CSV table of C-alpha atoms (C1' of nucleotides) in Angstrom, one decimal:
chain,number,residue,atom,x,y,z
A,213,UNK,CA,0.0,0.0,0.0
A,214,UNK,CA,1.0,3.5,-1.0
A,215,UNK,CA,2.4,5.8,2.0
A,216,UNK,CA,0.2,8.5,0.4
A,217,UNK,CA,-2.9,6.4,1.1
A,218,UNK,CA,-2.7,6.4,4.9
A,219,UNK,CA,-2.3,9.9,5.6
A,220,UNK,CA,-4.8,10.8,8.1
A,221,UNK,CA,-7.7,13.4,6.4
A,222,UNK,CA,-8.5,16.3,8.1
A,223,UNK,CA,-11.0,19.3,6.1
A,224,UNK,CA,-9.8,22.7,7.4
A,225,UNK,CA,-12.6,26.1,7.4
A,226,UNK,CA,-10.6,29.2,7.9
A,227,UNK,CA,-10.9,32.5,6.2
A,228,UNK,CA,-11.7,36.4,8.1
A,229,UNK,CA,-13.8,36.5,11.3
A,230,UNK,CA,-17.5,36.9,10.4
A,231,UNK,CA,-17.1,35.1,7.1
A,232,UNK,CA,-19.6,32.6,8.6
A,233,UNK,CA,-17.3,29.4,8.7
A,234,UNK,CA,-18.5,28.5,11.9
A,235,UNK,CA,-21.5,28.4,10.2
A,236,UNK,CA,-20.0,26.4,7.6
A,237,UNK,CA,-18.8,24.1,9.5
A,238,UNK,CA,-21.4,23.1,11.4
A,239,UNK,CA,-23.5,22.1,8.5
A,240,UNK,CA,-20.5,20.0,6.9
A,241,UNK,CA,-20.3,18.1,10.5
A,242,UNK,CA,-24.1,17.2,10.8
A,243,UNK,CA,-23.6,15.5,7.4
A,244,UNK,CA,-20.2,14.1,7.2
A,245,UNK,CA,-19.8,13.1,11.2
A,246,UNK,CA,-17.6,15.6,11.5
A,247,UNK,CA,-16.3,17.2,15.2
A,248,UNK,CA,-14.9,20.5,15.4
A,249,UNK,CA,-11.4,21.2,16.8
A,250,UNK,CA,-11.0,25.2,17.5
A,251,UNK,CA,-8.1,27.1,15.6
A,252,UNK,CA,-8.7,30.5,17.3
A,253,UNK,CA,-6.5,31.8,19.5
A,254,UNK,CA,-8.7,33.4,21.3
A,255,UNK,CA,-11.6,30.8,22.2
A,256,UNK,CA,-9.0,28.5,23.9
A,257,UNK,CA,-9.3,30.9,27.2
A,258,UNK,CA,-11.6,30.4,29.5
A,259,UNK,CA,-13.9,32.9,30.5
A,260,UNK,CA,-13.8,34.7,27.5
A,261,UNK,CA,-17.5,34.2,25.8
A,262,UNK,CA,-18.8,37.2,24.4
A,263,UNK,CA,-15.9,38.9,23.3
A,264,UNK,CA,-14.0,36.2,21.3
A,265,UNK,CA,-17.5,35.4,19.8
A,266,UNK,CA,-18.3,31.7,21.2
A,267,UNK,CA,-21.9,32.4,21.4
A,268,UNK,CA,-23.7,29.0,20.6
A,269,UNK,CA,-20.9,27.1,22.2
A,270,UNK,CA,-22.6,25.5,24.7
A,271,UNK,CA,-21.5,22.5,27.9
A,272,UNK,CA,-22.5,19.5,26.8
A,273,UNK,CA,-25.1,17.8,28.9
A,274,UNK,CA,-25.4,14.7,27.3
A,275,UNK,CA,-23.0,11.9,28.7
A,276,UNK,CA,-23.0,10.4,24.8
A,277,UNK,CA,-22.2,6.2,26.0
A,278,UNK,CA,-22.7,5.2,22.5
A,279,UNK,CA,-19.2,4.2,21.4
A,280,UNK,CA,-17.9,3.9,25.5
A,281,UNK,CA,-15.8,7.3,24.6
A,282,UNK,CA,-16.3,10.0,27.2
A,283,UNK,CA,-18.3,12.9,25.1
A,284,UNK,CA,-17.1,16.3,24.5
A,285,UNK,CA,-17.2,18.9,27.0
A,286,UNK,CA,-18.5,21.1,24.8
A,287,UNK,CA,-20.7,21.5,21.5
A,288,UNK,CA,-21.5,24.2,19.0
A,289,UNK,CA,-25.4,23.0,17.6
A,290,UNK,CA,-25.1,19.4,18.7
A,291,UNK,CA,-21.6,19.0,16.9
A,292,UNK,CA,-18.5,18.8,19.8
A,293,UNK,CA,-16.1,21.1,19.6
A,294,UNK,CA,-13.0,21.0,20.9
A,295,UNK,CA,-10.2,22.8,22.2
A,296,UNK,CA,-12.0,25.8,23.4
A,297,UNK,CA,-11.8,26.8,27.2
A,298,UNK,CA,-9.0,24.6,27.7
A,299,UNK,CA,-6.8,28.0,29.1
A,300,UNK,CA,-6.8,30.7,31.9
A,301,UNK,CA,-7.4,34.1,31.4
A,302,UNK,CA,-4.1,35.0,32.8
A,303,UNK,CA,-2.2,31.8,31.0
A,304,UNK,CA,-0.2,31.8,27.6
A,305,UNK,CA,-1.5,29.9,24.7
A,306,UNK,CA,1.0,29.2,21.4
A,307,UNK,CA,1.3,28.0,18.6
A,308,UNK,CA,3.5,24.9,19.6
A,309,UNK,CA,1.1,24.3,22.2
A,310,UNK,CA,-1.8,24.3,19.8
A,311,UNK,CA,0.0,21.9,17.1
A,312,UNK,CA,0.6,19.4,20.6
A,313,UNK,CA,-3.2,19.6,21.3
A,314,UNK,CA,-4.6,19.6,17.8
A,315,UNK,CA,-2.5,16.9,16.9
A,316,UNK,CA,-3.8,14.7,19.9
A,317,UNK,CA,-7.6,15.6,19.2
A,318,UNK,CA,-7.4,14.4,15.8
A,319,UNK,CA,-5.9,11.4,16.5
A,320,UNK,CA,-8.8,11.0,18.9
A,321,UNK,CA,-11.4,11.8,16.6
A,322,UNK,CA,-10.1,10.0,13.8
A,323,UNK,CA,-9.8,6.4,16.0
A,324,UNK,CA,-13.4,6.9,17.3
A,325,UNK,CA,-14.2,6.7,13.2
A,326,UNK,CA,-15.6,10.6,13.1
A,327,UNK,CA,-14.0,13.5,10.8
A,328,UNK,CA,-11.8,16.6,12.2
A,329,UNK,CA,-12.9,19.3,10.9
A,330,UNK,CA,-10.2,22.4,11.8
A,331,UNK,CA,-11.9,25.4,12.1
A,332,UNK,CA,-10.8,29.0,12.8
A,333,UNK,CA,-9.0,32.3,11.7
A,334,UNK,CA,-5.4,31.7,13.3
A,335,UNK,CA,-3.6,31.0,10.2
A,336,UNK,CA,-0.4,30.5,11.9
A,337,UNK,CA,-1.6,27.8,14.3
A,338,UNK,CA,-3.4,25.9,10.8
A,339,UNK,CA,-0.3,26.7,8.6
A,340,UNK,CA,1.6,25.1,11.8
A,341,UNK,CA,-0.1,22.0,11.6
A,342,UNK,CA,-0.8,21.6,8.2
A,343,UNK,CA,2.2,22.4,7.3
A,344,UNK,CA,3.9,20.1,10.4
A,345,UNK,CA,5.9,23.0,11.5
A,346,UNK,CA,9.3,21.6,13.3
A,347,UNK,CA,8.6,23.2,16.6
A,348,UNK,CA,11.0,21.9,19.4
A,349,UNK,CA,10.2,20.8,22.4
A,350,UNK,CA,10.0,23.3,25.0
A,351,UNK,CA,11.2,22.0,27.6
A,352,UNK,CA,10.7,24.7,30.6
A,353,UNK,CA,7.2,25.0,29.4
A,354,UNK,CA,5.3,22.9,32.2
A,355,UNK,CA,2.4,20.7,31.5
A,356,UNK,CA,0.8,22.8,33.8
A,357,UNK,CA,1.1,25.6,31.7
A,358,UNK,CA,2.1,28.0,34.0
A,359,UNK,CA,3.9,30.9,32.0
A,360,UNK,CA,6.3,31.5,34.7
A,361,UNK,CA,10.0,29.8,33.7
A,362,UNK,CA,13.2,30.3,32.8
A,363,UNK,CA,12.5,31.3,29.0
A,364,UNK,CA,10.0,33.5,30.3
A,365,UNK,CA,12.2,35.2,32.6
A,366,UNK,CA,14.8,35.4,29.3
A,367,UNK,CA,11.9,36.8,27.4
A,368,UNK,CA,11.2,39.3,30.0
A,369,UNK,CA,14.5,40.3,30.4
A,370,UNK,CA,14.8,40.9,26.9
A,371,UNK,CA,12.2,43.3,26.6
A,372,UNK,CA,12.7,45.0,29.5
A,373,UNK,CA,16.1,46.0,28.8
A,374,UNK,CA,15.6,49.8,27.8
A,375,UNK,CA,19.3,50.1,28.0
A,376,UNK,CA,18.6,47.6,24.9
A,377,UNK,CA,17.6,49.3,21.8
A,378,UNK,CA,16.5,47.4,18.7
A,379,UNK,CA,19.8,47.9,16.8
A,380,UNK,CA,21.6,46.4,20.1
A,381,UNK,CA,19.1,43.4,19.8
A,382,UNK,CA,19.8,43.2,15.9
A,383,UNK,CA,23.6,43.6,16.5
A,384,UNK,CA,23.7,40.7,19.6
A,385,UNK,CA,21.6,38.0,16.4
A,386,UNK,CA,24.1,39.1,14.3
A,387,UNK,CA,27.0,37.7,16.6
A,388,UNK,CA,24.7,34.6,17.8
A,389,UNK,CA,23.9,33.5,14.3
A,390,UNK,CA,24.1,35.7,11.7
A,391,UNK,CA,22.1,33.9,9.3
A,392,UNK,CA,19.2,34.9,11.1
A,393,UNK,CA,20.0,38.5,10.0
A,394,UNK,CA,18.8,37.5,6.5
A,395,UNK,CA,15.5,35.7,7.4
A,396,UNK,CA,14.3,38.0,10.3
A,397,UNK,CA,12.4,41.0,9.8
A,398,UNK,CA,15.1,43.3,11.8
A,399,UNK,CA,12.6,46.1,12.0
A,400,UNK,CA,10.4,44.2,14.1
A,401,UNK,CA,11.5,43.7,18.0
A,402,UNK,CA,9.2,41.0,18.4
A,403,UNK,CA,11.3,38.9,15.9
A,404,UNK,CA,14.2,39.7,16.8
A,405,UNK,CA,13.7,39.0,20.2
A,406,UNK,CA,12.1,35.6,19.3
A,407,UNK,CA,14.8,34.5,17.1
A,408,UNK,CA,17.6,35.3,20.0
A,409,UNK,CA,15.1,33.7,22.5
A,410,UNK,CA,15.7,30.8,20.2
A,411,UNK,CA,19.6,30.8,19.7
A,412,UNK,CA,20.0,31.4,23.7
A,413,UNK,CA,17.5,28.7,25.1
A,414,UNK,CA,18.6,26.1,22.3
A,415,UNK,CA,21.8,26.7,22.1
A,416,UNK,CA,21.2,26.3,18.1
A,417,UNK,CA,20.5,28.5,15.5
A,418,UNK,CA,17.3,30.2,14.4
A,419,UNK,CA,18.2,30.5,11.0
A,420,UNK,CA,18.1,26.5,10.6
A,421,UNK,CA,15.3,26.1,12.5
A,422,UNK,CA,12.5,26.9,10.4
A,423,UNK,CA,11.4,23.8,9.0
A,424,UNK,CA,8.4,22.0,7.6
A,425,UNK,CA,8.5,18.1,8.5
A,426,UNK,CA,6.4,15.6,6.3
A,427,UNK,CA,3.2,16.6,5.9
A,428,UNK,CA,0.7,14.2,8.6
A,429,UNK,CA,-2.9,14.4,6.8
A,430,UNK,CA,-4.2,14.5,3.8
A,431,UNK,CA,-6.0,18.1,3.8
A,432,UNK,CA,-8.7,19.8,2.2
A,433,UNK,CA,-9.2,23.8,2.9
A,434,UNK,CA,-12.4,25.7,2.6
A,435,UNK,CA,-12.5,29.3,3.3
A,436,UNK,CA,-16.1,31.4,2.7
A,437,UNK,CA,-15.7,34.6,0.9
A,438,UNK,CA,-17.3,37.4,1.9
A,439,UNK,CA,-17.4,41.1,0.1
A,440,UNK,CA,-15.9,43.7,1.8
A,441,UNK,CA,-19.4,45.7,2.4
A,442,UNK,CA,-21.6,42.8,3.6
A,443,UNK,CA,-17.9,42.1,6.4
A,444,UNK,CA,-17.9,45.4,7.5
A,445,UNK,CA,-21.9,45.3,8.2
A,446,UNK,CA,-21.8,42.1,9.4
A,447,UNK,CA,-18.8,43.8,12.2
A,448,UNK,CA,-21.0,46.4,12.8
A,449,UNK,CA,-23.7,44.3,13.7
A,450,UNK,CA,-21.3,41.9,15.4
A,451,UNK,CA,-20.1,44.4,17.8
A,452,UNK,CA,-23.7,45.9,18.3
A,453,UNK,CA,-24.9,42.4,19.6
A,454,UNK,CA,-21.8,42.1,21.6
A,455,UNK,CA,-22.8,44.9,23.5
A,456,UNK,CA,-26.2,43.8,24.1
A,457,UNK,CA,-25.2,40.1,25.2
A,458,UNK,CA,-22.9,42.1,28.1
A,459,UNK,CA,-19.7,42.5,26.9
A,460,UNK,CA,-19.4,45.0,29.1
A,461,UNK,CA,-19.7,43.2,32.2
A,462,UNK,CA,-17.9,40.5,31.0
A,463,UNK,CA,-14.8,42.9,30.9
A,464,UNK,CA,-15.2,44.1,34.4
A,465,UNK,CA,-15.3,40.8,35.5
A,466,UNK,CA,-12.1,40.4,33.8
A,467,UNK,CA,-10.2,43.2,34.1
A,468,UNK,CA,-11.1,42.6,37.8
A,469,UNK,CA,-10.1,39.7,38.5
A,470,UNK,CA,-7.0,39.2,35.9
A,471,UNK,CA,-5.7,43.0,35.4
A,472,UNK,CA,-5.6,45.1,32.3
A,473,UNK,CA,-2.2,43.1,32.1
A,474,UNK,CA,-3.4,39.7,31.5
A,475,UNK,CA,-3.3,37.9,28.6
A,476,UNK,CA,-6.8,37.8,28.8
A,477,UNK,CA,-7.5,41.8,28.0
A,478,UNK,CA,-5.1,42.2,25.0
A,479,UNK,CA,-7.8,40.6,22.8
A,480,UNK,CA,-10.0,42.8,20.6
A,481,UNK,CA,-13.4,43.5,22.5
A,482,UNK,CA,-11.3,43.7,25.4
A,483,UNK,CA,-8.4,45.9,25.2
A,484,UNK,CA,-10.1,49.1,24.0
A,485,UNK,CA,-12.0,49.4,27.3
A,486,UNK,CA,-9.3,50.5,29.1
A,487,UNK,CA,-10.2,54.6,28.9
A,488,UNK,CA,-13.8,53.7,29.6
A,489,UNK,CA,-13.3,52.2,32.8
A,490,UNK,CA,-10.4,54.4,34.2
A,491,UNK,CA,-12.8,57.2,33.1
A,492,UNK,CA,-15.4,56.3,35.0
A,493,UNK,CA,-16.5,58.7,38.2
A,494,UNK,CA,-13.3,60.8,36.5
A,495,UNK,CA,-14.2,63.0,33.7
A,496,UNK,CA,-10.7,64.0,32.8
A,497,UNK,CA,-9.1,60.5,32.9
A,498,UNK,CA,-9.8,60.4,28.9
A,499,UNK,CA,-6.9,61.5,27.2
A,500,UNK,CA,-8.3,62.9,24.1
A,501,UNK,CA,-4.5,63.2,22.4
A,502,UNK,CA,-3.2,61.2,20.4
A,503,UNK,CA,-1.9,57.5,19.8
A,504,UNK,CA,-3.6,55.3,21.8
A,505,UNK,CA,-6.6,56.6,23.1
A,506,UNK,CA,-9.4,54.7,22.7
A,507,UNK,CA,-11.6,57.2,24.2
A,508,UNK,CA,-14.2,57.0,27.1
A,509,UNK,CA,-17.5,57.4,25.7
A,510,UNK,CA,-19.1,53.7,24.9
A,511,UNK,CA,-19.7,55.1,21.6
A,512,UNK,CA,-16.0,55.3,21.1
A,513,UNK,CA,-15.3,51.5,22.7
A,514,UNK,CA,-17.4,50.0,20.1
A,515,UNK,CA,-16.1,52.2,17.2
A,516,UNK,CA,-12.9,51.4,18.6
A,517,UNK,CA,-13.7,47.4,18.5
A,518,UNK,CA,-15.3,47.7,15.1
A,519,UNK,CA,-12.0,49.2,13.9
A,520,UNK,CA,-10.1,46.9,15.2
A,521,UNK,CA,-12.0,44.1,14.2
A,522,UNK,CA,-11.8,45.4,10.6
A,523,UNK,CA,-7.9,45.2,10.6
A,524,UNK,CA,-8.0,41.9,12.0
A,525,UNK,CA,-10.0,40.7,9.2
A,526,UNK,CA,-7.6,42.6,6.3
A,527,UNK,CA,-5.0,40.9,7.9
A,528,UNK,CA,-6.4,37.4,8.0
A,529,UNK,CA,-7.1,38.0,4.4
A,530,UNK,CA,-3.5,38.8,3.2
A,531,UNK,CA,-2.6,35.9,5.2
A,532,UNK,CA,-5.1,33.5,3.3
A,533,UNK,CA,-4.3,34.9,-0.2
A,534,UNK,CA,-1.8,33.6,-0.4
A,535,UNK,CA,-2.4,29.9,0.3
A,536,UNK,CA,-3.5,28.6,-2.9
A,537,UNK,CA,-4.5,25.4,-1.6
A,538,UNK,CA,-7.6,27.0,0.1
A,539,UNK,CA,-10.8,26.7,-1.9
A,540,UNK,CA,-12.9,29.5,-1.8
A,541,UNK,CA,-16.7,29.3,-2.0
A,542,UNK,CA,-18.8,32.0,-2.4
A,543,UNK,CA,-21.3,32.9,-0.4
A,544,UNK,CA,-25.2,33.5,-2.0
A,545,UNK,CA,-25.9,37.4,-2.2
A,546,UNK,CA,-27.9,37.7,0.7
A,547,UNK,CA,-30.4,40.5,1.0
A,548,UNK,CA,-30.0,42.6,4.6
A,549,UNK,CA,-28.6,42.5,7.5
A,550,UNK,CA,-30.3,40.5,10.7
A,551,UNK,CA,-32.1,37.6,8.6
A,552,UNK,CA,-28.8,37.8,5.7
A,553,UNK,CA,-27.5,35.4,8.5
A,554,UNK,CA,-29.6,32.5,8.0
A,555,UNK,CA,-28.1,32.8,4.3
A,556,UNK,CA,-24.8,33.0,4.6
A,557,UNK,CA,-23.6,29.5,4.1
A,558,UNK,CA,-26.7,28.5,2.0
A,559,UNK,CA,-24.6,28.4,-1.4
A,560,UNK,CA,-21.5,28.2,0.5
A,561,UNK,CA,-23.0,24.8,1.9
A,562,UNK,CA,-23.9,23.0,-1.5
A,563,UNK,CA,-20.1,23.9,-3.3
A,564,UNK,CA,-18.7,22.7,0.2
A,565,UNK,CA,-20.5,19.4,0.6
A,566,UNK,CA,-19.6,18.4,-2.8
A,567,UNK,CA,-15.8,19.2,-2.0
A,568,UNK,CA,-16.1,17.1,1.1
A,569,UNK,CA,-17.8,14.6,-0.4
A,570,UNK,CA,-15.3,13.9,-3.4
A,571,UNK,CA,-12.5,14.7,-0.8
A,572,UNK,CA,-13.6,11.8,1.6
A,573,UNK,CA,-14.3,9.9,-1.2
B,268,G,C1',-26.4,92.3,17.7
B,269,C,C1',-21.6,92.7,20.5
B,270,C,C1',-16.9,90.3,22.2
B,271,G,C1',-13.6,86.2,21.7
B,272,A,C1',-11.7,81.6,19.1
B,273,G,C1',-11.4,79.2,14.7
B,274,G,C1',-12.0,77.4,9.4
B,275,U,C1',-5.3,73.2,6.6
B,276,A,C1',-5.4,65.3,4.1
B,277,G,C1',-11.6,61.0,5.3
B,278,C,C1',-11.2,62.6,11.1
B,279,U,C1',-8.3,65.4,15.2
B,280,C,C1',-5.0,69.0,14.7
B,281,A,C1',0.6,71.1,14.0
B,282,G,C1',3.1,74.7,11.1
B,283,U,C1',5.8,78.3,7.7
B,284,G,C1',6.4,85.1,3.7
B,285,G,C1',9.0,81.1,-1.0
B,286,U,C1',2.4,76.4,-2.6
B,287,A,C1',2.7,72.2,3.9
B,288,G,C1',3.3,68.0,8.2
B,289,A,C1',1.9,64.4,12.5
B,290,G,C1',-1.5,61.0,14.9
B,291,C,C1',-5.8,58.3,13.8
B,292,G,C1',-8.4,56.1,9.6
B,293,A,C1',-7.8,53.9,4.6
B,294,A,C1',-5.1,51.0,0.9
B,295,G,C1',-1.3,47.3,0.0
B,296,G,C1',2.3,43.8,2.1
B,297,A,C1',5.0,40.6,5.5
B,298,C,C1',4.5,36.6,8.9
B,299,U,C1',7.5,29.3,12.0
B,300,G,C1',6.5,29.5,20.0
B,301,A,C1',2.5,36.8,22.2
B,302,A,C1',-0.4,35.8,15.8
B,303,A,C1',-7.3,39.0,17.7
B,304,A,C1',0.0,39.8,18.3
B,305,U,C1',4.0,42.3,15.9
B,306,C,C1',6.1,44.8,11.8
B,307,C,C1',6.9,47.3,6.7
B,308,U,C1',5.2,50.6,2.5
B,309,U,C1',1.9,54.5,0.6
B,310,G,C1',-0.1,61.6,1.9
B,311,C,C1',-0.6,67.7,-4.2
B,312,G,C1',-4.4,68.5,-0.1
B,313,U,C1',-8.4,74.8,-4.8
B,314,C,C1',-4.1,75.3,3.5
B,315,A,C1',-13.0,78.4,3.5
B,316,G,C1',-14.0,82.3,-0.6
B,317,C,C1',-12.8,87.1,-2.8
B,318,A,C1',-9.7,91.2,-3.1
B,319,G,C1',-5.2,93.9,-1.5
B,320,U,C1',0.3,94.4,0.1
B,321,U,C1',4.6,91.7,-1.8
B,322,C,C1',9.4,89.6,-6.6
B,323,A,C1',6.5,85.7,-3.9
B,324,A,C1',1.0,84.3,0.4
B,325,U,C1',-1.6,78.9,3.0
B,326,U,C1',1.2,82.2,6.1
B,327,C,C1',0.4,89.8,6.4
B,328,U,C1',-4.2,93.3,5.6
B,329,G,C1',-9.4,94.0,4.5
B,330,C,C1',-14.1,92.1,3.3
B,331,U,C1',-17.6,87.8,2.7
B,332,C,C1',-19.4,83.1,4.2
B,333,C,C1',-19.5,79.3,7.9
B,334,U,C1',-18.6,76.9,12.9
B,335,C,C1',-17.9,77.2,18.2
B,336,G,C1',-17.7,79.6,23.0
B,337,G,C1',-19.1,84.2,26.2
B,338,C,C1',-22.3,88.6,26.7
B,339,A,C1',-26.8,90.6,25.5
RNA sequence: GCCGAGGUAGCUCAGUGGUAGAGCGAAGGACUGAAAAUCCUUGCGUCAGCAGUUCAAUUCUGCUCCUCGGCA
């Protein structure tokens, strides 16, 4: 028997948030036995419902016995979905953490005879484990999770360093491995900071570590398109019912309990409340110059969140462009706003199914 | 009606006697352990209108229109 043949297939539905491939994929599961595993970033944390859009994700009741396999915790419309809430609020999620559990939970799908279906907008964490990104093991990364270690404290120590500008940082890669100097964007801390975060917690060098292993499963992508006009109305509206649902509370609670520092409030819906709250019984906390003021009026917070929520979804799109695996399917023109919903997916559904079909074969 | 402040990039505003800039937005792009993150590239716009002074006005002067405060 052919290698090729064994691979493992796994249907991945990514594309820009409100593109309606939850949706999507919720219909392909019903008919093809499908379970969901999460590629968003976000929904891994706990606590974090309204703002990273989970709505319809719901604990799952039923103790399914059928096959003697313990159910899902949770399911989206009767289909499980997994790998959401598996984080707290104040815990670091990553990519090689994501390839570890995805990796696991389609194994575990695929030997209870159902079909992963990878759904989300992190292209990173999909590329990753698509792809079968070479991530080494992390070794002072607990099981536990816990973000506090010795890389961490590296990391911190790192950034912290005023006395270090960027050209320092660029200067110190160069001497570590020099290679790196080609393949890292040298304008961008972050990078550089990740790429001597490598070479010094390794001991090898970043420039050789970027590598794609075989690839695992035999893939098929789907991604809805959506125009540009019916994105940004469907944001708008997005945001609107956000506000309604609570989101505002659901901050509080947050910022409360975790601190504006946590990982937990640099998520959109979450970080541009800041002014708002430190404005509140103080009329002249708002800084109205400048950079980073998100303003104090709610007005402003969901403006700000609609904004922000718009450059997240141009930059999911230049990410996905350029995959030219991905198989687009258009969505039906659908008429207005509130009911356009129930659409979305309708057309999108039919060009799917038939891809899945012929894909599962 | 009077007094004061002002009309400059889609928005908020800097600025200069030799035809202008920042931030935000927008557009495009990158992306291998924070990725809903991070970073890169892109700004001729009747400098409100008209007239005057000047070699030269967006910048000075006058008038007109409009906006916003205060007083009536």
């Amino acid at each position: 028997m052919k290698k090729m043949d064994n691979k493992p297939k796994i249907i991945v539905i990514c594309g820009q948030t409100g593109s309606g491939k939850t949706n999507l994929a919720v219909q392909l599961c019903k008919k093809f036995k499908g379970e969901i595993v999460n590629a968003d970033s976000r929904q891994v944390y706990k606590e974090m419902n309204i703002g990273t859009a989970k709505g319809g994700i719901q604990k799952s009741k039923i103790k399914n016995q059928k096959f003697g396999v313990p159910s899902a915790q949770y399911i989206l419309d009767g289909v499980p979905i997994w790998l959401v809430n598996i984080v707290e609020p104040n815990e670091r999620y990553n990519v090689g953490q994501f390839k570890k559990d995805a990796e696991e939970t389609i194994a575990d799908i695929i030997s209870r005879g159902k079909v992963p279906f990878i759904v989300g907008g992190t292209g990173l964490y999909i590329d990753a484990l698509v792809d079968n990104y070479e991530i080494p093991e992390e070794r002072t990364w607990s099981d536990s999770r816990k973000a506090v270690n010795e890389k961490t404290r590296l990391r911190v120590s790192l950034r912290n360093s005023n006395s270090k500008s960027l050209a320092e940082l660029v200067d110190f890669l160069g001497k570590v491995d020099s290679d790196a100097q080609k393949i890292v964007d040298l304008k961008n801390r972050r990078r550089v900071e990740r790429a001597l975060e490598y070479c010094l917690t390794t001991g090898k060098k970043f420039s050789e570590s970027r590598k794609k292993g075989e690839q695992k499963y035999e893939v098929l992508k789907i991604a809805p398109l959506i125009s540009r006009e019916k994105l940004l109305e469907k944001i708008g509206i997005r945001v609107e019912e956000m506000i309604e649902q609570g989101l505002e509370k659901e901050v509080k609670k947050l910022a409360g309990k975790y601190g504006w520092e946590s990982e937990a409030m640099t998520g959109i819906g979450y970080r541009e409340w800041g002014d708002y709250f430190a404005s509140v019984g103080n009329r002249h906390a708002c800084s109205k110059s400048g950079k980073n003021s998100h303003g104090c009026s709610l007005q402003s917070v969901k403006d700000r969140i609609k904004i922000d929520t718009r450059q997240y979804a141009k930059r999911q799109m230049t990410w996905f462009k350029r995959d030219k695996e991905i198989n687009w399917v258009h969505p039906v023109k659908s008429p207005t706003s509130r009911s356009a919903k129930q659409f979305d997916g309708v057309k999108n559904e039919k060009q799917a199914k038939k891809l899945v079909k012929k894909f599962l074969g």
